[in-house]
Coordinates of C-alpha atoms in Angstrom, one line a residue:
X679 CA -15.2 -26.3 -0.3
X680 CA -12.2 -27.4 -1.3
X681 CA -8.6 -26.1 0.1
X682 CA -7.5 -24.5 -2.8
X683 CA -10.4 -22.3 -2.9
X684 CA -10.7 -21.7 0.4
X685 CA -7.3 -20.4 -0.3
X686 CA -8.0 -18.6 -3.1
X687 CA -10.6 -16.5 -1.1
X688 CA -8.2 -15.8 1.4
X689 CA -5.9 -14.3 -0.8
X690 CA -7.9 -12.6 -2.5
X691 CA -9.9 -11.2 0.8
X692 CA -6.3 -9.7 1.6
X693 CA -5.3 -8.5 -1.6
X694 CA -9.0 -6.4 -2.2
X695 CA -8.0 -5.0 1.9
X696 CA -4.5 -4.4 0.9
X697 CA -5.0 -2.4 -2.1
X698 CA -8.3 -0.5 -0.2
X699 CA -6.3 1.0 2.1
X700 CA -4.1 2.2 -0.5
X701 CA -6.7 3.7 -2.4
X702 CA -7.7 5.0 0.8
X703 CA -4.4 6.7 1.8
X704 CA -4.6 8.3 -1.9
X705 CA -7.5 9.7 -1.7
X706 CA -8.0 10.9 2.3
X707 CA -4.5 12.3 2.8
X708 CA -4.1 15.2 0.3
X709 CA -3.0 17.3 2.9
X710 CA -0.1 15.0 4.3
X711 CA 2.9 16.8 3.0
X712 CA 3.6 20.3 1.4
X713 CA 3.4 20.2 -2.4
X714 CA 6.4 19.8 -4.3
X715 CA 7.3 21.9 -7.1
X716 CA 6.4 25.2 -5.6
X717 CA 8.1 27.0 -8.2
X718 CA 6.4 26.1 -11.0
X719 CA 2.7 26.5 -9.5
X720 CA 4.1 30.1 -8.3
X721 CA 5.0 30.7 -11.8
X722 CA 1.5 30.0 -13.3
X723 CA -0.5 31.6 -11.0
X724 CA -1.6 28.7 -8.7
X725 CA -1.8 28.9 -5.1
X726 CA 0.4 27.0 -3.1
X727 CA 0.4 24.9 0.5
X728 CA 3.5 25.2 2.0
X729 CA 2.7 23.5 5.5
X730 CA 1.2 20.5 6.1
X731 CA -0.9 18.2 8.8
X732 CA 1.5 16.5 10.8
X733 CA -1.7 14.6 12.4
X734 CA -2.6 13.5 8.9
X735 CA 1.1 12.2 7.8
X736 CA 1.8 10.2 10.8
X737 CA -1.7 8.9 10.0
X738 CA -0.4 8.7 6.4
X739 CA 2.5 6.3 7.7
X740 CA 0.4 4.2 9.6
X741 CA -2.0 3.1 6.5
X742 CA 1.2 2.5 4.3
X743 CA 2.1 0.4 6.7
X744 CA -0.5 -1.7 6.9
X745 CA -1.0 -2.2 3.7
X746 CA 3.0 -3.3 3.8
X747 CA 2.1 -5.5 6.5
X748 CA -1.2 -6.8 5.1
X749 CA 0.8 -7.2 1.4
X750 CA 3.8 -9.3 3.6
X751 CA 1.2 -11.8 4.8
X752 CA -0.6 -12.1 1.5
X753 CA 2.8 -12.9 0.1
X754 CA 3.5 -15.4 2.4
X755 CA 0.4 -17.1 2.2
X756 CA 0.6 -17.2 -1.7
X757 CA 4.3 -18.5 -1.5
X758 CA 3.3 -21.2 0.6
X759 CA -0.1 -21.7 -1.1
X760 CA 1.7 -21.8 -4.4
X761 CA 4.4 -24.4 -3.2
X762 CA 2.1 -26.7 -1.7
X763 CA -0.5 -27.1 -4.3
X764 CA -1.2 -26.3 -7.3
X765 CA -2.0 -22.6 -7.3
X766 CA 0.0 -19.8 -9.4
X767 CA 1.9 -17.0 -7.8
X768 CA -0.4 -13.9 -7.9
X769 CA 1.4 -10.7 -9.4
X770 CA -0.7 -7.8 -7.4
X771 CA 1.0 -9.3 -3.6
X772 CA 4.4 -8.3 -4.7
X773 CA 3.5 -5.3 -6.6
X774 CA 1.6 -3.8 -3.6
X775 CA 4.2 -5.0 -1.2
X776 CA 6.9 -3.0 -3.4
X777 CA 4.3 0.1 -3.7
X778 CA 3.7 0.6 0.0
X779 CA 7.4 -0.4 1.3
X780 CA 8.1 2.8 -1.3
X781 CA 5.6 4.9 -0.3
X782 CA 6.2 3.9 3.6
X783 CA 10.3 4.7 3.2
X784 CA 9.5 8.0 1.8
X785 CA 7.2 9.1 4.0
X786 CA 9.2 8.1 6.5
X787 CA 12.6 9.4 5.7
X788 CA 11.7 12.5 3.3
X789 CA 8.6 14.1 4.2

């Protein structure tokens, strides 16, 4: 098999386990944090969760990141990749690494 694709499987391995886990954190940790605009839902009648699992959103953090730290080394490999042969830069590494270093700031510093 030739480097490149060996190369290209790699990154691709890490970006499909990157973007799992934040399909993952979407869909398992509902319950992480209180909902947001209790107002509104009060005013049409919804019910409302004002606490949350604190079990669940430190478990919330830890998945972000990952999926930071997974993105970081996908970007690296595809910088390096991409400078040493003649493979494109991918556009899904930096736009996950941007999403999860988000996601990971705010759950860190506002929830």
């Amino acid at each position: 098999m030739k480097r490149v694709k060996m190369f290209q499987l790699l990154l691709s391995f890490l970006s499909v386990c990157g973007w799992s886990l934040a399909v993952y954190a979407l869909l398992v940790f509902d319950k992480a944090r209180p909902e947001r605009a209790v107002g509104y839902y009060l005013s049409k009648g919804e019910s409302v969760r004002l606490g949350w699992d604190q079990t669940q959103t430190i478990e919330l953090e830890y998945v972000i990141w990952s999926c930071a730290a997974i993105s970081f080394v996908s970007l690296a490999f595809n910088y390096y990749f991409a400078n040493h042969s003649k493979m494109e830069y991918w556009f899904n590494i930096p736009l996950l690494l941007m999403a999860s270093l988000a996601a990971g700031l705010y759950v860190r510093f506002v929830v």
